[in-house]
Tab-separated table of C-alpha atoms in Angstrom:
chain	number	residue	atom	x	y	z
A	56	MET	CA	0.585	0.082	-0.142
A	57	SER	CA	1.294	3.196	-0.833
A	58	LEU	CA	1.371	5.698	1.268
A	59	ASP	CA	-0.368	9.588	1.351
A	60	PRO	CA	2.091	11.938	-0.359
A	61	CYS	CA	2.134	13.995	2.026
A	62	ASP	CA	2.969	11.487	4.975
A	63	ARG	CA	5.786	10.386	2.339
A	64	CYS	CA	7.239	13.843	2.089
A	65	GLU	CA	7.338	13.420	5.837
A	66	GLU	CA	9.049	10.051	5.733
A	67	LEU	CA	11.686	12.094	3.330
A	68	MET	CA	11.945	15.265	5.177
A	69	GLN	CA	14.471	14.996	7.637
A	70	ASP	CA	16.679	12.745	4.594
A	71	PHE	CA	15.827	15.911	2.214
A	72	LEU	CA	17.520	18.178	4.792
A	73	ASP	CA	20.363	16.349	5.439
A	74	ARG	CA	21.567	16.345	1.648
A	75	THR	CA	21.061	11.722	1.912
A	76	LEU	CA	18.443	10.884	-0.250
A	77	THR	CA	19.189	8.929	-3.599
A	78	ASP	CA	18.369	10.773	-7.147
A	79	GLN	CA	15.293	9.630	-7.151
A	80	GLU	CA	14.183	10.378	-3.703
A	81	TRP	CA	15.250	13.811	-4.049
A	82	LYS	CA	13.475	13.983	-7.181
A	83	GLU	CA	10.108	12.971	-5.895
A	84	ALA	CA	10.511	15.490	-2.066
A	85	GLU	CA	10.889	17.930	-4.588
A	86	THR	CA	8.768	17.300	-7.238
A	87	HIS	CA	6.507	17.135	-3.745
A	88	LEU	CA	7.237	20.417	-2.249
A	89	LEU	CA	7.040	22.316	-5.567
A	90	GLY	CA	3.090	21.967	-5.943
A	91	CYS	CA	2.388	21.064	-1.949
A	92	GLU	CA	1.822	24.401	0.140
A	93	TYR	CA	1.193	21.955	3.360
A	94	CYS	CA	4.615	20.442	2.991
A	95	ALA	CA	6.473	22.867	2.046
A	96	ARG	CA	5.755	25.530	5.110
A	97	ARG	CA	6.804	22.773	7.470
A	98	TYR	CA	9.979	22.166	5.168
A	99	ARG	CA	10.624	25.612	5.931
A	100	PHE	CA	9.849	25.181	9.559
A	101	GLU	CA	11.754	22.517	9.801
A	102	GLU	CA	15.312	24.710	7.857
A	103	THR	CA	14.554	27.375	10.516
A	104	LEU	CA	14.152	24.775	12.884
A	105	ARG	CA	17.486	23.406	12.655
A	106	ARG	CA	18.717	26.669	11.841
A	107	TYR	CA	17.466	28.189	15.617
A	108	VAL	CA	18.791	25.393	17.912
A	109	LYS	CA	21.840	25.780	15.888
A	110	LEU	CA	22.154	29.179	16.974
A	111	SER	CA	20.703	29.100	20.592
A	112	ALA	CA	22.624	26.241	21.777
A	113	VAL	CA	25.827	27.728	20.635
A	114	GLU	CA	27.773	28.785	23.273
A	115	ARG	CA	31.381	30.424	23.081
A	116	MET	CA	34.746	28.957	25.337
A	117	PRO	CA	34.371	30.808	28.562
A	118	PRO	CA	37.001	33.682	28.826
A	119	GLY	CA	40.348	32.404	30.660
A	120	LEU	CA	39.417	28.583	29.262
A	121	MET	CA	42.597	28.393	26.168
A	122	ALA	CA	44.826	30.527	28.600
A	123	LYS	CA	44.040	26.818	31.103
A	124	LEU	CA	44.654	24.849	27.802
A	125	GLU	CA	47.751	26.799	26.156
A	126	GLU	CA	49.494	26.243	30.134
A	127	LEU	CA	48.779	21.653	29.355
A	128	ARG	CA	51.679	21.692	26.069
A	129	GLY	CA	53.772	20.476	26.841
A	130	LEU	CA	52.621	17.352	29.342
A	131	ASP	CA	54.257	14.055	29.698
A	132	ALA	CA	53.020	11.038	28.776
A	133	THR	CA	53.710	9.555	32.576
A	134	ALA	CA	52.344	12.273	34.465
B	1052	MET	CA	92.821	-4.028	11.292
B	1053	GLY	CA	89.668	-3.351	10.464
B	1054	THR	CA	87.483	-0.060	11.731
B	1055	VAL	CA	84.751	-1.402	14.426
B	1056	VAL	CA	81.131	0.741	14.013
B	1057	ARG	CA	79.115	0.700	16.541
B	1058	MET	CA	75.550	0.471	15.118
B	1059	SER	CA	73.096	1.018	18.156
B	1060	GLU	CA	74.354	4.669	18.963
B	1061	PRO	CA	73.184	7.140	16.722
B	1062	GLU	CA	74.977	9.673	15.838
B	1063	PRO	CA	75.199	12.848	18.229
B	1064	ALA	CA	74.004	15.163	15.642
B	1065	THR	CA	71.388	13.214	14.301
B	1066	GLU	CA	70.006	12.526	17.730
B	1067	ALA	CA	69.555	15.756	17.618
B	1068	ARG	CA	67.426	16.277	14.764
B	1069	ARG	CA	65.608	13.722	15.935
B	1070	ILE	CA	64.642	15.361	18.717
B	1071	ALA	CA	64.433	18.910	16.883
B	1072	ALA	CA	61.939	17.393	14.270
B	1073	GLU	CA	60.078	15.406	17.380
B	1074	ALA	CA	59.414	18.878	19.261
B	1075	ARG	CA	58.525	20.648	15.854
B	1076	ASP	CA	55.466	18.028	15.507
B	1077	ARG	CA	53.951	18.076	18.625
B	1078	ALA	CA	54.347	22.029	18.661
B	1079	ARG	CA	52.621	21.942	15.703
B	1080	PHE	CA	49.816	19.335	16.463
B	1081	GLU	CA	49.052	20.771	19.985
B	1082	GLU	CA	48.631	24.852	17.536
B	1083	GLU	CA	46.572	22.586	15.760
B	1084	ALA	CA	44.369	20.340	18.695
B	1085	LEU	CA	44.055	24.610	19.949
B	1086	ALA	CA	42.599	25.913	16.908
B	1087	LEU	CA	39.594	23.686	17.480
B	1088	ALA	CA	39.007	24.615	21.066
B	1089	ASP	CA	36.285	26.830	20.771
B	1090	GLN	CA	33.987	23.575	18.709
B	1091	VAL	CA	35.947	20.747	21.337
B	1092	TYR	CA	33.647	23.335	24.353
B	1093	ARG	CA	30.523	23.323	22.010
B	1094	VAL	CA	29.625	20.171	21.808
B	1095	ALA	CA	31.334	19.402	25.336
B	1096	ARG	CA	28.704	22.740	26.610
B	1097	ARG	CA	26.051	20.975	25.553
B	1098	LEU	CA	27.266	17.130	26.669
B	1099	VAL	CA	27.424	18.427	29.994
B	1100	GLY	CA	24.168	19.673	32.447
B	1101	ALA	CA	27.337	23.317	33.592
B	1102	ARG	CA	29.655	25.751	32.080
B	1103	GLU	CA	31.979	24.358	34.991
B	1104	GLU	CA	31.327	20.745	34.152
B	1105	ALA	CA	32.302	21.591	30.391
B	1106	GLU	CA	35.090	23.391	31.018
B	1107	ASP	CA	37.119	20.437	33.339
B	1108	LEU	CA	35.742	18.301	30.304
B	1109	VAL	CA	38.087	20.023	27.927
B	1110	GLN	CA	40.383	20.741	29.989
B	1111	GLU	CA	40.963	17.162	30.776
B	1112	THR	CA	40.574	16.465	26.746
B	1113	TYR	CA	43.121	18.670	26.230
B	1114	ALA	CA	45.620	16.572	28.755
B	1115	ARG	CA	44.673	13.376	26.819
B	1116	ALA	CA	45.136	14.569	24.300
B	1117	PHE	CA	48.371	16.337	24.632
B	1118	ARG	CA	49.989	13.843	26.386
B	1119	SER	CA	49.297	11.196	23.485
B	1120	TRP	CA	49.850	13.414	21.282
B	1121	ARG	CA	52.202	10.158	19.172
B	1122	SER	CA	48.565	8.221	19.107
B	1123	PHE	CA	47.239	11.145	16.749
B	1124	THR	CA	47.755	10.044	12.499
B	1125	PRO	CA	48.394	13.325	10.865
B	1126	GLY	CA	46.176	13.844	8.032
B	1127	THR	CA	43.570	12.153	9.628
B	1128	ASN	CA	40.559	14.040	11.812
B	1129	MET	CA	41.503	15.935	14.824
B	1130	ARG	CA	38.240	17.232	15.836
B	1131	ALA	CA	37.063	14.161	15.502
B	1132	TRP	CA	40.033	12.564	17.039
B	1133	LEU	CA	39.783	15.042	20.116
B	1134	LEU	CA	35.605	14.540	20.528
B	1135	ARG	CA	36.774	10.601	20.537
B	1136	ILE	CA	38.639	11.448	23.445
B	1137	LEU	CA	35.608	13.467	25.024
B	1138	THR	CA	32.732	11.576	24.697
B	1139	ASN	CA	34.820	8.904	26.369
B	1140	LEU	CA	35.850	11.003	29.049
B	1141	ASN	CA	32.686	11.239	29.548
B	1142	VAL	CA	31.304	8.169	30.403
B	1143	ASP	CA	34.565	7.268	32.480
B	1144	ARG	CA	33.557	10.012	34.588
B	1145	GLY	CA	30.254	8.767	35.133
B	1146	ARG	CA	27.646	10.862	33.226
B	1147	ARG	CA	26.322	8.944	30.375
B	1148	ILE	CA	23.293	8.108	32.688
B	1149	GLN	CA	22.903	4.667	32.031
B	1150	ARG	CA	24.455	2.173	28.469
B	1151	THR	CA	21.353	-0.138	27.986
B	1152	PRO	CA	18.774	0.698	24.979
B	1153	PRO	CA	17.461	4.293	25.018
B	1154	THR	CA	14.219	4.769	26.283
B	1155	GLN	CA	11.946	7.475	25.037
B	1156	SER	CA	8.477	7.731	24.402
B	1157	LEU	CA	8.126	7.724	19.853
B	1158	GLU	CA	5.314	8.058	19.238
B	1159	GLU	CA	5.239	11.116	17.405
B	1160	THR	CA	6.086	11.765	13.407
B	1161	ASP	CA	8.340	14.556	12.676
B	1162	TYR	CA	6.263	17.158	11.816
B	1163	PHE	CA	4.966	16.728	15.067
B	1164	LEU	CA	6.018	20.718	16.505
B	1165	ALA	CA	5.125	22.252	13.334
B	1166	ASN	CA	1.515	20.800	13.390
B	1167	LYS	CA	1.346	21.769	17.469
B	1168	VAL	CA	2.175	25.568	16.207
B	1169	ALA	CA	-0.155	25.612	12.853
B	1170	SER	CA	-3.099	24.531	15.485
B	1171	ALA	CA	-2.877	26.721	17.760
B	1172	ALA	CA	-1.971	29.979	16.041
B	1173	GLY	CA	-2.679	29.100	11.925
B	1174	GLU	CA	-0.137	27.936	9.292
B	1175	GLU	CA	1.405	31.751	8.442
B	1176	ALA	CA	2.550	30.421	12.021
B	1177	LEU	CA	5.331	27.890	10.633
B	1178	GLU	CA	7.238	31.482	8.401
B	1179	GLU	CA	10.313	31.865	9.698
B	1180	ASP	CA	10.517	35.798	12.283
B	1181	LEU	CA	6.929	34.080	13.473
B	1182	VAL	CA	9.379	30.333	14.380
B	1183	VAL	CA	11.796	32.507	16.415
B	1184	GLU	CA	9.109	34.904	18.155
B	1185	ARG	CA	7.082	31.068	19.575
B	1186	LEU	CA	10.621	29.356	21.128
B	1187	SER	CA	13.497	31.172	22.571
B	1188	GLN	CA	16.706	30.094	22.697
B	1189	ASP	CA	16.884	29.622	26.319
B	1190	SER	CA	13.737	27.185	25.569
B	1191	VAL	CA	15.494	25.307	23.084
B	1192	VAL	CA	18.573	25.122	25.585
B	1193	HIS	CA	16.232	23.263	27.921
B	1194	ALA	CA	14.891	20.956	25.929
B	1195	LEU	CA	17.522	19.419	24.563
B	1196	SER	CA	19.460	19.185	27.951
B	1197	GLU	CA	16.240	17.504	28.709
B	1198	ILE	CA	16.562	14.181	25.399
B	1199	GLN	CA	18.055	11.298	26.602
B	1200	PRO	CA	22.101	11.559	26.724
B	1201	GLN	CA	22.105	8.235	23.952
B	1202	PHE	CA	20.266	10.610	21.744
B	1203	ARG	CA	21.150	14.161	22.934
B	1204	GLU	CA	25.711	13.906	22.530
B	1205	VAL	CA	23.981	12.216	18.475
B	1206	VAL	CA	22.177	14.853	17.974
B	1207	VAL	CA	24.664	17.630	19.763
B	1208	LEU	CA	27.784	15.865	17.065
B	1209	VAL	CA	25.796	16.331	14.522
B	1210	ASP	CA	23.216	19.285	14.408
B	1211	ILE	CA	25.934	21.561	16.518
B	1212	GLY	CA	29.413	20.062	16.112
B	1213	ASP	CA	28.628	19.361	12.029
B	1214	PHE	CA	29.895	16.168	12.559
B	1215	THR	CA	29.081	13.925	9.414
B	1216	TYR	CA	27.308	10.855	10.417
B	1217	ALA	CA	30.831	8.615	9.558
B	1218	ASP	CA	32.674	11.464	12.091
B	1219	ALA	CA	29.831	10.757	15.178
B	1220	ALA	CA	29.958	7.151	13.620
B	1221	GLN	CA	33.496	7.104	14.423
B	1222	ILE	CA	33.786	9.315	17.613
B	1223	LEU	CA	30.936	7.382	20.065
B	1224	ASP	CA	32.137	4.023	18.177
B	1225	VAL	CA	29.283	2.775	16.895
B	1226	PRO	CA	27.802	1.695	13.505
B	1227	ILE	CA	26.619	5.163	11.343
B	1228	GLY	CA	22.866	3.084	11.347
B	1229	THR	CA	22.831	3.527	14.809
B	1230	VAL	CA	24.623	7.436	14.526
B	1231	MET	CA	21.202	8.267	11.691
B	1232	SER	CA	18.218	6.138	14.072
B	1233	ARG	CA	19.373	8.023	17.198
B	1234	LEU	CA	19.541	11.332	15.283
B	1235	HIS	CA	16.333	10.546	13.186
B	1236	ARG	CA	15.030	9.598	17.543
B	1237	GLY	CA	17.161	12.560	18.585
B	1238	ARG	CA	15.110	14.613	16.903
B	1239	ARG	CA	11.387	14.046	17.181
B	1240	ALA	CA	12.390	14.073	21.416
B	1241	LEU	CA	13.464	17.430	20.492
B	1242	LYS	CA	10.443	18.740	19.160
B	1243	GLN	CA	8.334	17.096	21.861
B	1244	LYS	CA	10.553	18.443	24.904
B	1245	LEU	CA	9.811	21.940	22.790
B	1246	ALA	CA	5.942	21.733	22.543
B	1247	GLU	CA	5.840	20.935	25.791
B	1248	GLU	CA	7.963	23.851	26.814
B	1249	ALA	CA	7.019	25.910	24.687
B	1250	LEU	CA	3.420	25.598	23.435
B	1251	THR	CA	1.872	25.169	26.597
């Protein structure tokens, strides 16, 4: 039994965003997204969410940590 | 009378050159490793709960890396090598709660969060500006911290650390298929947590 086209698109969505689909699957998802506003909106949402999660989760190294790491240089294998 | 040649003792000049070359290799290794510190910290920060813990973990990682620099193969992926040390130390320190198969509730679909947002605020709310308005950065960080560690570490490596599936598999010492399935499940779990936190 074949899936509803939107269910199929949902199934392919994460791999579509990861660019890990086969050429045939990619074409299938792309064709559906071009003709389906419901899935196209969800595609844009998923893409935004990925970027936003990364933006939110990335925290710069605290000042002072690099100096502590520099001090570790030259550590002996037996230390 | 023939000349006696001692084969076991290198010429002092040869030995000095070898030592100098090794010192140069080591300094180059350390420079390259330190240049990656911010990226290593970025992953550590999201694997553990507190900033201080992340700092300790990064320091332990570099201490071990600097001690065992000879075991790194030049030309291979140093970022993945450092993260392999870091994730192993994280396990050693007992930060991973358990290594048994994860039991996250996974009945939700990939569109779950999008559908929740759309049903709460309409289809237009799925557009970029409105998504950012609805989900605070704090809620994202908190939701990420709530995911089971085995899922979280893969999401952190791939979606935040930009590691490939293959690198994440090497770092965590699991098959690539395990990385893919944990990643999909981790992303779904994250959406579920975000829906609980941000939309209720």
